[in-house]
Amino acid sequence: MIFIEDFEQMRSLEQDLTFLSAKTEFDESNIPFKEKNLGIQNQDGLYTNLGLLLSDQCKHTIKVAVFDGETQNIFQDRNEFTGSLFKQMHEVYSYINFRNQKHSNFSGLKKIDKRDYPEVAIREALLNLIVHREYSYSASSFVRIYTDRIEFTSIGGLLKGITLEDIQLGISVCRNPKLANIFYRLELIEAYGTGIQKIIDSYSESELKPQFMTTENAFKIILPNRNHHKIQEDTIIYDCPENKILEFAKTHTQFTRKDVQDTFNLSQTTCGRILNRMKEEGQISQHGKGKNTFYILNE
């Protein structure tokens, strides 16, 4: 078994390497791309495994799959991202971000938009997948996108002596220190051990919380879809359309939101959304103010 601390510095079996993506990343940060200083080459001028990871010929990949539902029964899409770790980082983030839908809620008259997943959580989970995985194994890392969650699974469990409780407290022992140092210099990551806490903090106002799982050979971060409950409620709206409420209104001279809410077993937010839409469509009209608000059917 290769000692973890030696893997980055070992001579790469592949020496015909190019660094177009890496140079672009360094140029954008105004940092000189010096191969020997970065540990990409050893003292003999040979490329190291670290160099292979950052090269355009990197053999390690990230596979992303999108599923229709909460299981792996039905594929919607799948892709495998190759090339330099920098190229994979940008392409995978864009792929996930494109599917990070925005949903709207209303607080009084104010419209509040909330994406399915905090962008900082996606960013930190992806960086963790790239920076901390065990590259002495050739298997791909995985990102799986379900309707209710995204799972980031990387090869390599926690380092010996480190527990899940430790990393959630901000304790970090870096598996790939030279790679992490490069990402740090490029300001892609901050001080070691802050990523997991950022993920946790990004869900501080959500009832749903991220989960972290580990085995001897893998580490998984699970980000819950913050809007999944709302999506389910919207489905209820379409399953219980306005026609049913119109039939209810025909038998009542006037009615309140709570009347509709209790009759159709809807949440306050969902019920308010339906009634607002019915008002906009001219099906009902609103009268009174505050607690005395009621609705009547428009003839």
Short mmCIF file of C-alpha atoms in Angstrom, two decimals:
data_model
loop_
_atom_site.label_atom_id
_atom_site.label_comp_id
_atom_site.label_asym_id
_atom_site.label_seq_id
_atom_site.Cartn_x
_atom_site.Cartn_y
_atom_site.Cartn_z
CA MET A 1 0.00 0.00 0.00
CA ILE A 2 1.32 3.45 -0.93
CA PHE A 3 1.92 5.76 2.00
CA ILE A 4 -0.58 8.59 1.62
CA GLU A 5 1.94 11.35 2.27
CA ASP A 6 4.23 10.00 -0.51
CA PHE A 7 1.68 9.62 -3.32
CA GLU A 8 1.69 13.24 -4.50
CA GLN A 9 5.50 13.30 -4.71
CA MET A 10 5.94 9.97 -6.50
CA ARG A 11 6.99 9.99 -10.15
CA SER A 12 4.01 9.85 -12.50
CA LEU A 13 3.91 6.88 -14.85
CA GLU A 14 2.66 9.32 -17.50
CA GLN A 15 5.25 11.97 -18.46
CA ASP A 16 3.76 13.41 -21.66
CA LEU A 17 1.70 16.04 -19.83
CA THR A 18 0.25 19.44 -20.71
CA PHE A 19 -1.19 22.06 -18.37
CA LEU A 20 -3.47 24.34 -20.39
CA SER A 21 -6.31 24.31 -17.83
CA ALA A 22 -3.95 24.72 -14.88
CA LYS A 23 -2.13 27.66 -16.48
CA THR A 24 -5.45 29.34 -17.20
CA GLU A 25 -6.48 28.90 -13.56
CA PHE A 26 -3.21 30.39 -12.33
CA ASP A 27 -3.32 33.26 -14.84
CA GLU A 28 -6.79 34.24 -13.67
CA SER A 29 -5.44 34.47 -10.11
CA ASN A 30 -2.30 36.35 -11.23
CA ILE A 31 -0.06 33.62 -9.79
CA PRO A 32 3.00 32.38 -11.72
CA PHE A 33 2.76 28.77 -12.83
CA LYS A 34 6.14 27.33 -11.79
CA GLU A 35 6.12 23.56 -12.04
CA LYS A 36 9.02 22.73 -9.72
CA ASN A 37 7.98 25.19 -7.02
CA LEU A 38 4.46 23.74 -6.97
CA GLY A 39 5.61 20.13 -6.66
CA ILE A 40 4.40 19.28 -10.16
CA GLN A 41 7.96 18.30 -11.07
CA ASN A 42 10.58 16.69 -8.88
CA GLN A 43 14.23 17.71 -8.62
CA ASP A 44 15.08 15.58 -11.66
CA GLY A 45 12.54 17.45 -13.79
CA LEU A 46 10.14 14.50 -13.91
CA TYR A 47 6.43 15.01 -13.43
CA THR A 48 4.94 13.81 -10.14
CA ASN A 49 1.52 12.35 -9.43
CA LEU A 50 0.50 15.83 -8.32
CA GLY A 51 1.45 17.02 -11.79
CA LEU A 52 -0.69 14.28 -13.33
CA LEU A 53 -3.71 15.40 -11.28
CA LEU A 54 -3.42 18.97 -12.49
CA SER A 55 -2.53 18.06 -16.08
CA ASP A 56 -4.92 17.90 -19.00
CA GLN A 57 -4.21 14.14 -19.10
CA CYS A 58 -5.46 13.43 -15.55
CA LYS A 59 -6.78 9.85 -15.50
CA HIS A 60 -9.14 10.34 -12.55
CA THR A 61 -12.71 11.36 -13.38
CA ILE A 62 -15.95 12.49 -11.76
CA LYS A 63 -19.14 10.73 -12.81
CA VAL A 64 -22.44 12.56 -12.38
CA ALA A 65 -25.87 10.95 -12.67
CA VAL A 66 -29.32 12.55 -12.47
CA PHE A 67 -32.26 10.40 -11.38
CA ASP A 68 -36.00 10.90 -11.72
CA GLY A 69 -37.14 10.35 -8.16
CA GLU A 70 -35.52 9.37 -4.88
CA THR A 71 -34.02 6.07 -6.11
CA GLN A 72 -31.75 4.97 -8.96
CA ASN A 73 -34.54 3.27 -10.90
CA ILE A 74 -34.89 5.87 -13.67
CA PHE A 75 -31.96 7.80 -15.19
CA GLN A 76 -32.59 11.30 -16.52
CA ASP A 77 -29.01 12.04 -17.50
CA ARG A 78 -25.43 10.97 -16.87
CA ASN A 79 -22.02 12.37 -17.68
CA GLU A 80 -18.35 11.73 -16.97
CA PHE A 81 -16.02 14.68 -16.54
CA THR A 82 -12.38 14.34 -17.49
CA GLY A 83 -9.20 16.39 -17.79
CA SER A 84 -7.41 18.51 -15.24
CA LEU A 85 -8.95 18.68 -11.78
CA PHE A 86 -9.49 22.39 -12.43
CA LYS A 87 -11.46 21.65 -15.59
CA GLN A 88 -13.52 18.98 -13.81
CA MET A 89 -14.20 21.37 -10.94
CA HIS A 90 -15.66 24.08 -13.18
CA GLU A 91 -17.61 21.74 -15.43
CA VAL A 92 -19.15 19.68 -12.63
CA TYR A 93 -20.12 22.82 -10.70
CA SER A 94 -21.81 24.27 -13.79
CA TYR A 95 -23.60 20.98 -14.44
CA ILE A 96 -24.99 20.87 -10.88
CA ASN A 97 -25.71 24.58 -10.70
CA PHE A 98 -27.81 24.40 -13.88
CA ARG A 99 -30.06 21.90 -12.08
CA ASN A 100 -30.19 23.88 -8.83
CA GLN A 101 -33.71 25.21 -9.34
CA LYS A 102 -35.10 28.39 -7.79
CA HIS A 103 -38.50 28.40 -6.09
CA SER A 104 -40.44 31.38 -4.75
CA ASN A 105 -42.33 31.94 -1.52
CA PHE A 106 -44.19 35.01 -0.35
CA SER A 107 -43.83 36.76 2.98
CA GLY A 108 -46.66 39.27 2.88
CA LEU A 109 -46.13 41.19 -0.33
CA LYS A 110 -42.45 40.31 -0.52
CA LYS A 111 -41.33 37.60 -2.89
CA ILE A 112 -38.53 35.39 -1.51
CA ASP A 113 -36.54 33.18 -3.88
CA LYS A 114 -34.71 30.13 -2.54
CA ARG A 115 -32.66 27.68 -4.57
CA ASP A 116 -32.93 23.95 -3.93
CA TYR A 117 -29.39 23.82 -2.54
CA PRO A 118 -27.22 26.55 -0.96
CA GLU A 119 -24.57 27.43 -3.53
CA VAL A 120 -21.88 27.48 -0.86
CA ALA A 121 -22.82 23.91 0.13
CA ILE A 122 -22.48 22.67 -3.45
CA ARG A 123 -19.15 24.46 -3.81
CA GLU A 124 -17.68 23.11 -0.57
CA ALA A 125 -18.95 19.56 -1.13
CA LEU A 126 -17.44 19.52 -4.62
CA LEU A 127 -14.12 20.92 -3.43
CA ASN A 128 -14.05 18.30 -0.67
CA LEU A 129 -14.67 15.62 -3.29
CA ILE A 130 -11.72 16.85 -5.36
CA VAL A 131 -9.14 17.86 -2.76
CA HIS A 132 -9.55 15.11 -0.17
CA ARG A 133 -10.15 11.95 -2.21
CA GLU A 134 -7.69 9.04 -2.29
CA TYR A 135 -5.98 9.27 -5.69
CA SER A 136 -3.88 6.12 -5.32
CA TYR A 137 -7.08 4.31 -6.38
CA SER A 138 -8.24 4.68 -9.98
CA ALA A 139 -12.02 4.54 -9.34
CA SER A 140 -14.08 7.63 -10.18
CA SER A 141 -15.70 9.96 -7.70
CA PHE A 142 -19.50 10.15 -7.92
CA VAL A 143 -22.13 12.86 -7.73
CA ARG A 144 -25.70 11.58 -7.74
CA ILE A 145 -28.60 14.01 -8.09
CA TYR A 146 -32.03 12.88 -6.89
CA THR A 147 -35.22 14.89 -6.55
CA ASP A 148 -34.76 15.20 -2.79
CA ARG A 149 -30.95 15.30 -2.41
CA ILE A 150 -27.48 15.40 -3.95
CA GLU A 151 -24.85 12.87 -2.86
CA PHE A 152 -21.10 13.50 -3.24
CA THR A 153 -19.13 10.27 -2.83
CA SER A 154 -15.34 10.22 -2.90
CA ILE A 155 -12.89 7.35 -2.69
CA GLY A 156 -11.05 7.09 0.61
CA GLY A 157 -12.55 7.13 4.08
CA LEU A 158 -11.38 9.36 6.89
CA LEU A 159 -7.71 9.18 7.79
CA LYS A 160 -6.77 6.95 10.69
CA GLY A 161 -7.60 8.47 14.05
CA ILE A 162 -10.13 10.99 12.65
CA THR A 163 -13.87 10.57 13.27
CA LEU A 164 -16.99 12.14 11.79
CA GLU A 165 -17.41 14.08 15.02
CA ASP A 166 -13.88 15.44 14.62
CA ILE A 167 -14.44 16.83 11.13
CA GLN A 168 -17.74 18.41 12.15
CA LEU A 169 -15.79 20.22 14.86
CA GLY A 170 -13.41 21.58 12.24
CA ILE A 171 -10.52 19.16 12.77
CA SER A 172 -8.83 18.33 9.48
CA VAL A 173 -5.90 16.12 8.53
CA CYS A 174 -5.23 16.63 4.85
CA ARG A 175 -4.75 13.56 2.66
CA ASN A 176 -3.27 15.58 -0.23
CA PRO A 177 -1.44 18.52 1.40
CA LYS A 178 0.33 19.74 -1.74
CA LEU A 179 -2.89 19.66 -3.77
CA ALA A 180 -4.74 21.41 -0.95
CA ASN A 181 -2.01 24.04 -0.74
CA ILE A 182 -2.38 24.82 -4.45
CA PHE A 183 -6.16 25.19 -4.10
CA TYR A 184 -5.51 27.38 -1.06
CA ARG A 185 -3.09 29.63 -2.97
CA LEU A 186 -5.69 30.00 -5.72
CA GLU A 187 -8.24 30.99 -3.03
CA LEU A 188 -10.49 28.09 -3.97
CA ILE A 189 -10.41 26.83 -0.40
CA GLU A 190 -9.74 28.62 2.86
CA ALA A 191 -8.04 27.32 5.98
CA TYR A 192 -8.21 23.54 6.36
CA GLY A 193 -11.26 22.21 8.16
CA THR A 194 -13.68 25.04 7.33
CA GLY A 195 -15.53 23.43 4.41
CA ILE A 196 -17.69 21.03 6.42
CA GLN A 197 -18.68 23.79 8.83
CA LYS A 198 -19.66 26.03 5.91
CA ILE A 199 -21.93 23.30 4.60
CA ILE A 200 -23.55 22.92 8.02
CA ASP A 201 -23.95 26.69 8.43
CA SER A 202 -25.57 27.06 5.00
CA TYR A 203 -28.48 24.94 6.25
CA SER A 204 -28.84 26.77 9.58
CA GLU A 205 -32.27 28.17 8.66
CA SER A 206 -33.54 24.94 7.12
CA GLU A 207 -35.34 22.10 8.89
CA LEU A 208 -33.43 19.71 6.63
CA LYS A 209 -29.76 19.20 7.49
CA PRO A 210 -26.78 17.83 5.52
CA GLN A 211 -25.51 14.39 6.40
CA PHE A 212 -22.01 12.94 6.43
CA MET A 213 -21.27 9.24 6.08
CA THR A 214 -18.02 7.32 6.00
CA THR A 215 -16.78 3.79 5.50
CA GLU A 216 -13.25 2.45 5.41
CA ASN A 217 -12.94 3.29 1.71
CA ALA A 218 -15.42 6.10 1.00
CA PHE A 219 -16.74 9.41 2.28
CA LYS A 220 -20.16 10.79 1.40
CA ILE A 221 -21.78 14.20 1.81
CA ILE A 222 -25.56 14.33 1.38
CA LEU A 223 -27.16 17.72 0.70
CA PRO A 224 -30.96 17.73 1.13
CA ASN A 225 -33.16 19.65 -1.31
CA ARG A 226 -34.52 22.55 0.76
CA ASN A 227 -37.49 22.96 -1.59
CA HIS A 228 -38.46 19.30 -1.77
CA HIS A 229 -41.39 19.75 0.63
CA LYS A 230 -42.61 22.74 -1.37
CA ILE A 231 -42.38 20.75 -4.60
CA GLN A 232 -44.52 18.06 -2.96
CA GLU A 233 -47.01 20.71 -1.83
CA ASP A 234 -47.17 22.11 -5.34
CA THR A 235 -48.01 18.61 -6.53
CA ILE A 236 -50.85 18.56 -4.01
CA ILE A 237 -52.07 21.85 -5.44
CA TYR A 238 -52.37 20.35 -8.89
CA ASP A 239 -53.93 17.19 -7.49
CA CYS A 240 -56.44 19.36 -5.63
CA PRO A 241 -57.15 22.07 -8.26
CA GLU A 242 -59.14 25.24 -7.96
CA ASN A 243 -62.25 23.50 -9.31
CA LYS A 244 -62.71 21.73 -5.98
CA ILE A 245 -62.44 25.01 -4.11
CA LEU A 246 -64.88 26.61 -6.57
CA GLU A 247 -67.38 23.86 -5.81
CA PHE A 248 -66.82 24.54 -2.11
CA ALA A 249 -67.35 28.29 -2.66
CA LYS A 250 -70.68 27.71 -4.44
CA THR A 251 -72.13 26.28 -1.23
CA HIS A 252 -70.82 29.10 1.00
CA THR A 253 -71.86 32.75 0.89
CA GLN A 254 -68.41 33.65 2.12
CA PHE A 255 -65.43 31.70 3.41
CA THR A 256 -62.01 32.23 4.99
CA ARG A 257 -58.60 30.88 4.21
CA LYS A 258 -58.82 28.64 7.26
CA ASP A 259 -62.08 27.19 5.98
CA VAL A 260 -60.33 26.09 2.79
CA GLN A 261 -57.22 25.02 4.66
CA ASP A 262 -59.14 22.74 7.00
CA THR A 263 -61.48 21.37 4.35
CA PHE A 264 -58.74 20.33 1.96
CA ASN A 265 -56.03 19.61 4.56
CA LEU A 266 -53.59 22.15 3.13
CA SER A 267 -50.82 24.08 4.85
CA GLN A 268 -51.28 27.79 5.43
CA THR A 269 -48.65 28.66 2.82
CA THR A 270 -50.09 26.35 0.19
CA CYS A 271 -53.66 27.52 0.81
CA GLY A 272 -52.61 31.16 0.55
CA ARG A 273 -50.86 30.45 -2.74
CA ILE A 274 -53.99 28.84 -4.22
CA LEU A 275 -56.31 31.63 -3.11
CA ASN A 276 -53.95 34.31 -4.44
CA ARG A 277 -53.85 32.60 -7.81
CA MET A 278 -57.66 32.31 -7.86
CA LYS A 279 -57.92 36.04 -7.07
CA GLU A 280 -55.55 36.91 -9.90
CA GLU A 281 -57.63 34.80 -12.26
CA GLY A 282 -60.80 36.60 -11.17
CA GLN A 283 -62.47 33.47 -9.77
CA ILE A 284 -62.88 34.87 -6.26
CA SER A 285 -62.60 38.27 -4.58
CA GLN A 286 -61.11 39.18 -1.22
CA HIS A 287 -62.84 41.38 1.35
CA GLY A 288 -62.01 42.66 4.82
CA LYS A 289 -58.61 43.04 6.42
CA GLY A 290 -56.37 41.03 8.73
CA LYS A 291 -58.24 38.48 10.82
CA ASN A 292 -61.52 39.60 9.27
CA THR A 293 -60.44 38.70 5.73
CA PHE A 294 -62.91 36.56 3.79
CA TYR A 295 -63.55 35.54 0.20
CA ILE A 296 -66.62 35.30 -2.01
CA LEU A 297 -67.20 33.60 -5.32
CA ASN A 298 -67.34 35.91 -8.33
CA GLU A 299 -70.42 35.35 -10.44
#
